[in-house]
Coordinates of C-alpha atoms in Angstrom, one line a residue:
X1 CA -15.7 -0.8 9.7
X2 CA -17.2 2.3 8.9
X3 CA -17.5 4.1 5.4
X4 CA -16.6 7.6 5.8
X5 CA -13.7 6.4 8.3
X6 CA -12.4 3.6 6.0
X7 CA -12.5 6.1 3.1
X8 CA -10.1 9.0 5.3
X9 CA -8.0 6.5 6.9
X10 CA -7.3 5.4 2.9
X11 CA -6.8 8.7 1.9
X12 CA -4.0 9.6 5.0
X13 CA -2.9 5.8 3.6
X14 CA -2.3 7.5 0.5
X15 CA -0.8 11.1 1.7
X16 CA 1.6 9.0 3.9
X17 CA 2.9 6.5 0.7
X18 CA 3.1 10.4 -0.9
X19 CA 5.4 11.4 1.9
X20 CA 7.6 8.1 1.6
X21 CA 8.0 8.5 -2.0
X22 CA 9.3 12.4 -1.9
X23 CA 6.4 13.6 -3.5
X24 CA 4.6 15.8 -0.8
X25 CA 6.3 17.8 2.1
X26 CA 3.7 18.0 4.7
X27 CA 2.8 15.4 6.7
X28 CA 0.3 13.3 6.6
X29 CA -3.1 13.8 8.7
X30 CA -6.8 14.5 8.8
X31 CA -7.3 18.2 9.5
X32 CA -10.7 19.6 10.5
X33 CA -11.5 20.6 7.2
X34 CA -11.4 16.6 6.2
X35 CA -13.0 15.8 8.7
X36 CA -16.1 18.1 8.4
X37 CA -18.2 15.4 7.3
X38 CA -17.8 13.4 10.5
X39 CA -18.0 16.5 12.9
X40 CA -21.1 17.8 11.3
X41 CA -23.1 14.6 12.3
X42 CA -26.1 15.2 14.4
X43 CA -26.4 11.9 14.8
X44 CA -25.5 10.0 17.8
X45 CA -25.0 6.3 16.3
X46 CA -23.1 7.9 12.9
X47 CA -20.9 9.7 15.2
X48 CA -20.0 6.6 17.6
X49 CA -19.7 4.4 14.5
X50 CA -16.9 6.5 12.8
X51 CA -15.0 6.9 16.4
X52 CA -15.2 3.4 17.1
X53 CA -13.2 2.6 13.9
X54 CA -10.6 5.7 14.7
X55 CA -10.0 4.4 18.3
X56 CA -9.4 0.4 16.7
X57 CA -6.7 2.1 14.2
X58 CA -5.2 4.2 17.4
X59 CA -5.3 0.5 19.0
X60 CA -3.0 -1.1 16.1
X61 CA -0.2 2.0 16.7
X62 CA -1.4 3.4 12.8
X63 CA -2.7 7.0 14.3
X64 CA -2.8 9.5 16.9
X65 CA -6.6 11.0 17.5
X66 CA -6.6 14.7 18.7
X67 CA -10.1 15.9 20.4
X68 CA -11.5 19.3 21.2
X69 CA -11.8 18.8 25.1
X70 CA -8.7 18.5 27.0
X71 CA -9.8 14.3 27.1
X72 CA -9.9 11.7 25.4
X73 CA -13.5 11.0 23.9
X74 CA -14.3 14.7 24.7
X75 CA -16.4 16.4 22.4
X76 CA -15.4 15.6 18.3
X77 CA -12.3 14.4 16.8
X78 CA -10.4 17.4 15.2
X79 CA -7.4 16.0 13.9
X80 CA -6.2 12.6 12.9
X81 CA -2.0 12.3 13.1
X82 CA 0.0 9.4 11.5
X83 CA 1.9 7.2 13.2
X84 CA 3.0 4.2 11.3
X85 CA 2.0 4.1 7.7
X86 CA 2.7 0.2 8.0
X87 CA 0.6 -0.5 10.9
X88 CA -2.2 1.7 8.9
X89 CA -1.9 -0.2 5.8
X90 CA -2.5 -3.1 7.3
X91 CA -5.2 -1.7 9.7
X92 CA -7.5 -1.1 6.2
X93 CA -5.8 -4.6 4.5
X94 CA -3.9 -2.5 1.8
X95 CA -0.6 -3.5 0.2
X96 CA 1.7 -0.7 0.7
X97 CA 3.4 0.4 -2.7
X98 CA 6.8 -0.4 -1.5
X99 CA 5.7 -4.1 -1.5
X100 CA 3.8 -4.0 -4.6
X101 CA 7.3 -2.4 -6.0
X102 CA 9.7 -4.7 -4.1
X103 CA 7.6 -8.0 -5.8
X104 CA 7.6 -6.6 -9.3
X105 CA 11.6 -5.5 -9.2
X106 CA 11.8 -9.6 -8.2
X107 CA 10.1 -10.7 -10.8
X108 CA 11.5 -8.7 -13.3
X109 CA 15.1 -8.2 -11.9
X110 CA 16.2 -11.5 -13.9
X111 CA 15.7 -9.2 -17.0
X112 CA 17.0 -6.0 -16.5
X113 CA 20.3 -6.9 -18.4
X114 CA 18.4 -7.2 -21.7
X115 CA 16.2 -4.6 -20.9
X116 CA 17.5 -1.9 -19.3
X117 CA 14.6 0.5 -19.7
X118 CA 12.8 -1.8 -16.7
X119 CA 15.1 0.0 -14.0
X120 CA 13.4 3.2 -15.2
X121 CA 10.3 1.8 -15.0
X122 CA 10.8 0.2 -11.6
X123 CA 11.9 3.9 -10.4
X124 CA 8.6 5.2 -11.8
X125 CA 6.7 2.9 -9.8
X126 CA 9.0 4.0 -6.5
X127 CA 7.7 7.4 -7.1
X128 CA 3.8 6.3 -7.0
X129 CA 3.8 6.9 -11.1
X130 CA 2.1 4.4 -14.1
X131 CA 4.4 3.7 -17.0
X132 CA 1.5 3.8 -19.4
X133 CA -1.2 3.0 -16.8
X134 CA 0.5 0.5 -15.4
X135 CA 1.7 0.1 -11.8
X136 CA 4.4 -2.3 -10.1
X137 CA 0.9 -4.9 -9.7
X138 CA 1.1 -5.2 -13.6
X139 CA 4.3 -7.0 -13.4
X140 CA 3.2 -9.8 -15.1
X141 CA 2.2 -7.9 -18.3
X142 CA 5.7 -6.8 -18.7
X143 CA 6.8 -10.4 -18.1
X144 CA 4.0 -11.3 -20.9
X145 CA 5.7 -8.7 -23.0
X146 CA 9.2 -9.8 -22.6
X147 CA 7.8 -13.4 -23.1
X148 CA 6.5 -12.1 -26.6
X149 CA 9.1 -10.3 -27.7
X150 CA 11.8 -13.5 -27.4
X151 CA 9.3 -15.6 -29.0
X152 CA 8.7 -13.5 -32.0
X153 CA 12.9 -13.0 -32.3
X154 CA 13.4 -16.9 -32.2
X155 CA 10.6 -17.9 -34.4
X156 CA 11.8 -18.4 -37.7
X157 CA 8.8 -17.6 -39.3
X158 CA 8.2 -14.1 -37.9
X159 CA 11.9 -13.3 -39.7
X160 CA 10.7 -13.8 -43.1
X161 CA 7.2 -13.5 -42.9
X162 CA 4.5 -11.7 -40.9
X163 CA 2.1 -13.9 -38.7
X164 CA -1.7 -12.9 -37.6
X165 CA -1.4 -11.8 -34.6
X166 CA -4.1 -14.1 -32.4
X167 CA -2.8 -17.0 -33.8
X168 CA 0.6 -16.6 -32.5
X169 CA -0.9 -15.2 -29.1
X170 CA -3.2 -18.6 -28.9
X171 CA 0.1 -20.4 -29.6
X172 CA 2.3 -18.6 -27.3
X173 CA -0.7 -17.9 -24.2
X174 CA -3.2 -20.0 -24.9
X175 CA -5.1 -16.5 -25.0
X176 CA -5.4 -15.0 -28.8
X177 CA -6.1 -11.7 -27.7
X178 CA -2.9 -11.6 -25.4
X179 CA -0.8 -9.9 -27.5
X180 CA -2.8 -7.1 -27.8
X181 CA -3.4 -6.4 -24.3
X182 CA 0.4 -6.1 -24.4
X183 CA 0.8 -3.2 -27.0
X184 CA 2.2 -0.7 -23.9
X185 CA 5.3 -2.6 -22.1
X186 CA 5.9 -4.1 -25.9
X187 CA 6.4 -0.9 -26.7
X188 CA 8.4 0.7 -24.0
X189 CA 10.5 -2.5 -24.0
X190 CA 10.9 -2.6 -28.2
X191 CA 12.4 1.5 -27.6
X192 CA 14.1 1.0 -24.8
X193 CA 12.9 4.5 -23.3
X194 CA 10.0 5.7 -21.7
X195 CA 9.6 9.2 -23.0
X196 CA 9.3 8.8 -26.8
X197 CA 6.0 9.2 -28.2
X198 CA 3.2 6.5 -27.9
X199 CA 3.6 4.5 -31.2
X200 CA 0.3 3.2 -32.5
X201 CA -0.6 -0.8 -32.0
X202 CA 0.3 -2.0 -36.0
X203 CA 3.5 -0.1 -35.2
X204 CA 4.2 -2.0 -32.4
X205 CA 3.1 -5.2 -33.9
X206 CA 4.7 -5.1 -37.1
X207 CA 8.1 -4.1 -35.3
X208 CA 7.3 -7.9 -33.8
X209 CA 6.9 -9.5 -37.6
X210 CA 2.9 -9.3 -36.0
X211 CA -0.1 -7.8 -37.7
X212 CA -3.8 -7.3 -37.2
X213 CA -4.8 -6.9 -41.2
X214 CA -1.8 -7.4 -43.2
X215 CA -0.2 -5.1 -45.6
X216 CA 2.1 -5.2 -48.7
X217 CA 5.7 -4.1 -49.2
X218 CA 5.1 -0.7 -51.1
X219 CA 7.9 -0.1 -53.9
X220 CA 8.0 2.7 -56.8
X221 CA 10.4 3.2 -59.6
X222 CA 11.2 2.2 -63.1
X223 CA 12.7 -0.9 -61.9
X224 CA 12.5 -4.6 -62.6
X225 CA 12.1 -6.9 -59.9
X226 CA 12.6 -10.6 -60.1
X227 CA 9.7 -12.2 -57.9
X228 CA 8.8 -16.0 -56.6
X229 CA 6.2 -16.2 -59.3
X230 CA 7.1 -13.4 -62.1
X231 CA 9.8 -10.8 -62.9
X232 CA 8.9 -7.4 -63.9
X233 CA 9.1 -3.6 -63.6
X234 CA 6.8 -2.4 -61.1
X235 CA 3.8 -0.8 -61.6
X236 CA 3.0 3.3 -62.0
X237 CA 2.9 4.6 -59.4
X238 CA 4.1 1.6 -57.0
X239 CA 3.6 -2.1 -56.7
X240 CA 2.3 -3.6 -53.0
X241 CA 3.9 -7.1 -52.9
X242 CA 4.2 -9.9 -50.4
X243 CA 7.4 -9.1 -48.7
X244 CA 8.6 -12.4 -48.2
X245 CA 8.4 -12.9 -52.5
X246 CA 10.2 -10.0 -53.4
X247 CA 13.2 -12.1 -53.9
X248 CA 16.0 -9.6 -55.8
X249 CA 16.5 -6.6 -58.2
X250 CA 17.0 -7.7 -62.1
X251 CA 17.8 -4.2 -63.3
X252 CA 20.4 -1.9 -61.6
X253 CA 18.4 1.3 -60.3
X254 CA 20.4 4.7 -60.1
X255 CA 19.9 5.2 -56.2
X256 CA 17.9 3.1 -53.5
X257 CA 15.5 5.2 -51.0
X258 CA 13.5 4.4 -48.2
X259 CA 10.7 6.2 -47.3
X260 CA 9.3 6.1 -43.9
X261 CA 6.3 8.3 -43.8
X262 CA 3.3 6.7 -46.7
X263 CA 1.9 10.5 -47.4
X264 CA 6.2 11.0 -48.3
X265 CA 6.4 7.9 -50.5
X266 CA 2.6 8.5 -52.0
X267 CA 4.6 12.2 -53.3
X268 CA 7.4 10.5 -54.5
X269 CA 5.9 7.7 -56.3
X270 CA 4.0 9.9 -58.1
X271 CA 6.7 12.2 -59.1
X272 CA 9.1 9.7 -59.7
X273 CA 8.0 6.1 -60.6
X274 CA 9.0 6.3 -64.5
X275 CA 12.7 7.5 -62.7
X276 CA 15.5 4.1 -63.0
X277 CA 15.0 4.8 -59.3
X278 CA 13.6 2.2 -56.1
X279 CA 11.5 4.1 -53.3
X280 CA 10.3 1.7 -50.7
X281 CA 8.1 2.5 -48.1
X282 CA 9.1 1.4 -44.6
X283 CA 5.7 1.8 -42.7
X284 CA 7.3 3.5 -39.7
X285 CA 9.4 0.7 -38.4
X286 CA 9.8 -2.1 -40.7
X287 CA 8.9 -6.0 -39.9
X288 CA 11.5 -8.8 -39.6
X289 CA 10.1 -9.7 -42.8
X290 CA 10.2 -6.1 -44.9
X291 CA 14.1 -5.7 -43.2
X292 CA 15.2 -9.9 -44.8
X293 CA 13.8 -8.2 -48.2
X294 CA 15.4 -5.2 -48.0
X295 CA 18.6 -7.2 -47.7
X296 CA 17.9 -9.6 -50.6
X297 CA 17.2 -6.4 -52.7
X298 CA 20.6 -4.9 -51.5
X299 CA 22.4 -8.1 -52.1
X300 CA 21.5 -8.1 -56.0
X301 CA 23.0 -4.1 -56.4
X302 CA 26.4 -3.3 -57.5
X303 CA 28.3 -1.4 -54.8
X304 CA 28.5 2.2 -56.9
X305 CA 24.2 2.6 -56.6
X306 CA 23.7 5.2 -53.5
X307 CA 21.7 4.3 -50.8
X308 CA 19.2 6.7 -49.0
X309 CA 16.6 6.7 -45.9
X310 CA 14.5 9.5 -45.4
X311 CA 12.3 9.5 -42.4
X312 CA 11.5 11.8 -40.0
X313 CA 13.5 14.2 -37.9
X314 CA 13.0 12.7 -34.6
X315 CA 13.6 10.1 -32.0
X316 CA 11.5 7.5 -33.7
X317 CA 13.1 8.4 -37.0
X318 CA 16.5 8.3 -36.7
X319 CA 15.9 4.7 -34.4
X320 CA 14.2 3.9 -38.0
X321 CA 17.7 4.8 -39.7
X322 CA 19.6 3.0 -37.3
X323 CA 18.0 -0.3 -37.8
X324 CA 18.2 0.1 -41.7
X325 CA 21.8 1.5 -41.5
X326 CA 22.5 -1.9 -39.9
X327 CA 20.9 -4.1 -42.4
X328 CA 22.9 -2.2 -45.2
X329 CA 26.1 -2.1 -43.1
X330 CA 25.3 -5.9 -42.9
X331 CA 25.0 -6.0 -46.9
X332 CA 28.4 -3.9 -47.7
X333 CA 26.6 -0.2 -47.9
X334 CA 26.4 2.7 -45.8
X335 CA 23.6 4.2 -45.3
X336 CA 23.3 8.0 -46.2
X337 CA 20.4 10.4 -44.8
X338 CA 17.9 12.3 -47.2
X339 CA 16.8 15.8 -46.8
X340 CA 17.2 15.5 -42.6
X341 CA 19.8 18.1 -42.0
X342 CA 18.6 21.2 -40.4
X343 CA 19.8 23.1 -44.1
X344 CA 17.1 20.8 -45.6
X345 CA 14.5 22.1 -42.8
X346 CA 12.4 25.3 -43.0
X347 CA 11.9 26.8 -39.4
X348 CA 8.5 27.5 -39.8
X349 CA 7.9 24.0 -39.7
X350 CA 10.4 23.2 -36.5
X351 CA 9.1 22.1 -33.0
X352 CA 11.1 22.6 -30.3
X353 CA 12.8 19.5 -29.2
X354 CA 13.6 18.6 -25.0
X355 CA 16.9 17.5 -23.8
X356 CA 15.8 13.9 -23.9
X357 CA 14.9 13.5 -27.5
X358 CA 17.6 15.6 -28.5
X359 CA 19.9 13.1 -26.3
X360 CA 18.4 10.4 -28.2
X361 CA 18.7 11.7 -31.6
X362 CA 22.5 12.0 -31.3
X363 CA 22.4 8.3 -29.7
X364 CA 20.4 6.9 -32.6
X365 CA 22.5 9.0 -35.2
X366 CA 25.6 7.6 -33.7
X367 CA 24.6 3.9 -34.4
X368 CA 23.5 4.8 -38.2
X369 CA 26.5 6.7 -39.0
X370 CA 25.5 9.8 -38.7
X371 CA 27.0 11.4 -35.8
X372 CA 27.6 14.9 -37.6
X373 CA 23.7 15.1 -38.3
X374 CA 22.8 14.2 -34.8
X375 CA 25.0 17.0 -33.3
X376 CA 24.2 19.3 -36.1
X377 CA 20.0 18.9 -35.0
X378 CA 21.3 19.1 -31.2
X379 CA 22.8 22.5 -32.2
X380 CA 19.5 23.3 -33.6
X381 CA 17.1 22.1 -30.4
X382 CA 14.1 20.9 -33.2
X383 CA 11.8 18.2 -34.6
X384 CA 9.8 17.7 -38.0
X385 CA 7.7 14.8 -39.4
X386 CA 8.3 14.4 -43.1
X387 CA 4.6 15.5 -44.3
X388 CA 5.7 18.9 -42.7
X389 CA 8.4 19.4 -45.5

């Protein structure tokens, strides 16, 4: 087949699967101007080379060749029309994209129930867009992903402590560096949305009870806390411990806050630590194993001590609050948000929020509790990180 005539046939391919997805209005053909290349040729053998591969794709019913003369063969081709996008696919061996989409929705159909967000991403794919890079031939990454995800959720390990990250991958693929090749659809399937921002992969993995490097529970506060090996009041300006040996509170601390940004709780600690206070930092979204200690910690407080979460004003914040605001629910408390009311919010610092994070924010505020402060930043169309207050 020749080159240049393989490579315009592709791109018609590819103006045609635009055509069938909505996404371009004209239709699909080789005008002159594409096809000045071939019709500049001085040469005899290039030019019969291209127009024998044309006249072979006319042959299989995939296009329609227009010539200058009034026949056939007459002079150059000026203009190549489609005829059957099918016929032309297969013409060049290419998998159309509704095929590539059809066997991906049938692998992944089985798991839509649980994960919702895959009809969204399936739709992307119908529209000839990635979902973070990834086309409908990735399928089996978001299987992989999905695969992970129940693992990590039915391994009791991963609930009360964290676990390197290529060892569970060798256990669970045989691959050790699986797992990380998965940080994308394990993210988009953790949210459940595609258009929040793109969390970073210890984010992602610690969400899973997985890390890379592991890191220590951070805690501030004049407090005593009873520990598997010691009991004692934490250090100035915070203690890092093993979450999984942080076992309960032996002094009553006026209020309880967690922190989700480190620059936040680095502030606080430092201003606060000789306070009969607890700060704990959260590290964005907390592990399986941070979230069991925060409930041991709860379950050793009387039910008068106040308890906080400050995070940031956004979608990935107030998911943050709804996932803590469950674990205290689950312990007798209610959750109560810290300096994220709009009041609490200069608006020099503000960014202007879309329609979809805004949608989520009430969402997410709904589940914590907090339906008032999710309408009341609706009202107020904006975002803020906490290191911006």
């Amino acid at each position: 087949m020749d080159t240049l005539a393989h490579s315009l046939l592709s791109k018609l391919l590819s103006a045609a699967e635009m055509c069938n997805a909505g996404r371009r209005s004209r239709q699909a053909a080789l005008t002159e101007s594409t096809l000045a290349e071939y019709r500049g040729f001085s040469s005899l053998p290039k030019k019969e080379s291209f127009e024998e591969t044309m006249r072979a794709a006319r042959a299989e019913g995939a296009v329609e060749l227009v010539w200058d003369g009034k026949k056939s063969g007459e002079g150059f081709i000026k203009r190549i029309n489609l005829v059957d996008r099918r016929n032309l696919a297969a013409f060049l061996g290419i998998r159309l994209s509704d095929d590539k989409v059809d066997e991906a929705r049938e692998h992944l159909q089985p798991f839509v129930a649980d994960y919702p967000v895959l009809e969204e991403v399936i739709d992307r794919w119908k529209k000839l867009r990635k979902v973070r890079s990834l086309g409908p031939e990735k399928y089996q990454d978001w299987m992989d992903a999905i695969r992970t995800i129940v693992a990590c959720q039915n391994a009791p390990s991963t609930q009360t402590m964290s676990l390197p990250v290529r060892k569970f991958s060798s256990q669970l693929f045989k691959d050790s560096k699986r797992i990380e090749k998965l940080i994308a659809p394990l993210d988009v399937l953790l949210v459940g949305g595609l258009d929040g921002d793109i969390r970073p992969e210890s984010g992602v993995l610690q969400e899973l009870g997985l890390f890379r490097e592991e890191h220590p529970a951070r805690l501030a506060g004049n407090v005593i806390i009873e520990r598997e090996r010691v009991t004692a009041c934490l250090d100035q300006p915070y203690s890092g411990l093993p979450a999984q040996t942080v076992l309960r509170l032996a002094s009553t601390p006026s209020m309880v806050m967690t922190i989700e940004n480190l620059t936040t709780f680095h502030s606080e600690a430092r201003q606060r630590c000789d306070e009969n206070v607890l700060l704990i930092y959260t590290a964005g979204m907390p592990s399986p194993a941070w979230r069991a200690m925060y409930r041991r910690l709860l379950g050793s407080l009387s039910n008068d001590v106040p308890l906080y979460h400050w995070g940031d004003v956004d979608e990935g914040g107030f998911r943050i609050a709804a996932t803590l605001a469950s674990d205290a629910n689950s312990a007798g408390y209610k959750l109560l948000p810290w300096k994220m009311h709009p009041d609490d919010v200069p608006k020099n610092v503000r960014r202007k929020a879309t329609q979809h994070t805004l949608a989520q924010i009430r969402h997410f505020s709904a589940v914590a509790g907090w339906s008032e402060l999710g309408d009341a930043i609706s009202e107020a169309e904006f975002v803020v990180e906490q290191e911006s207050l």
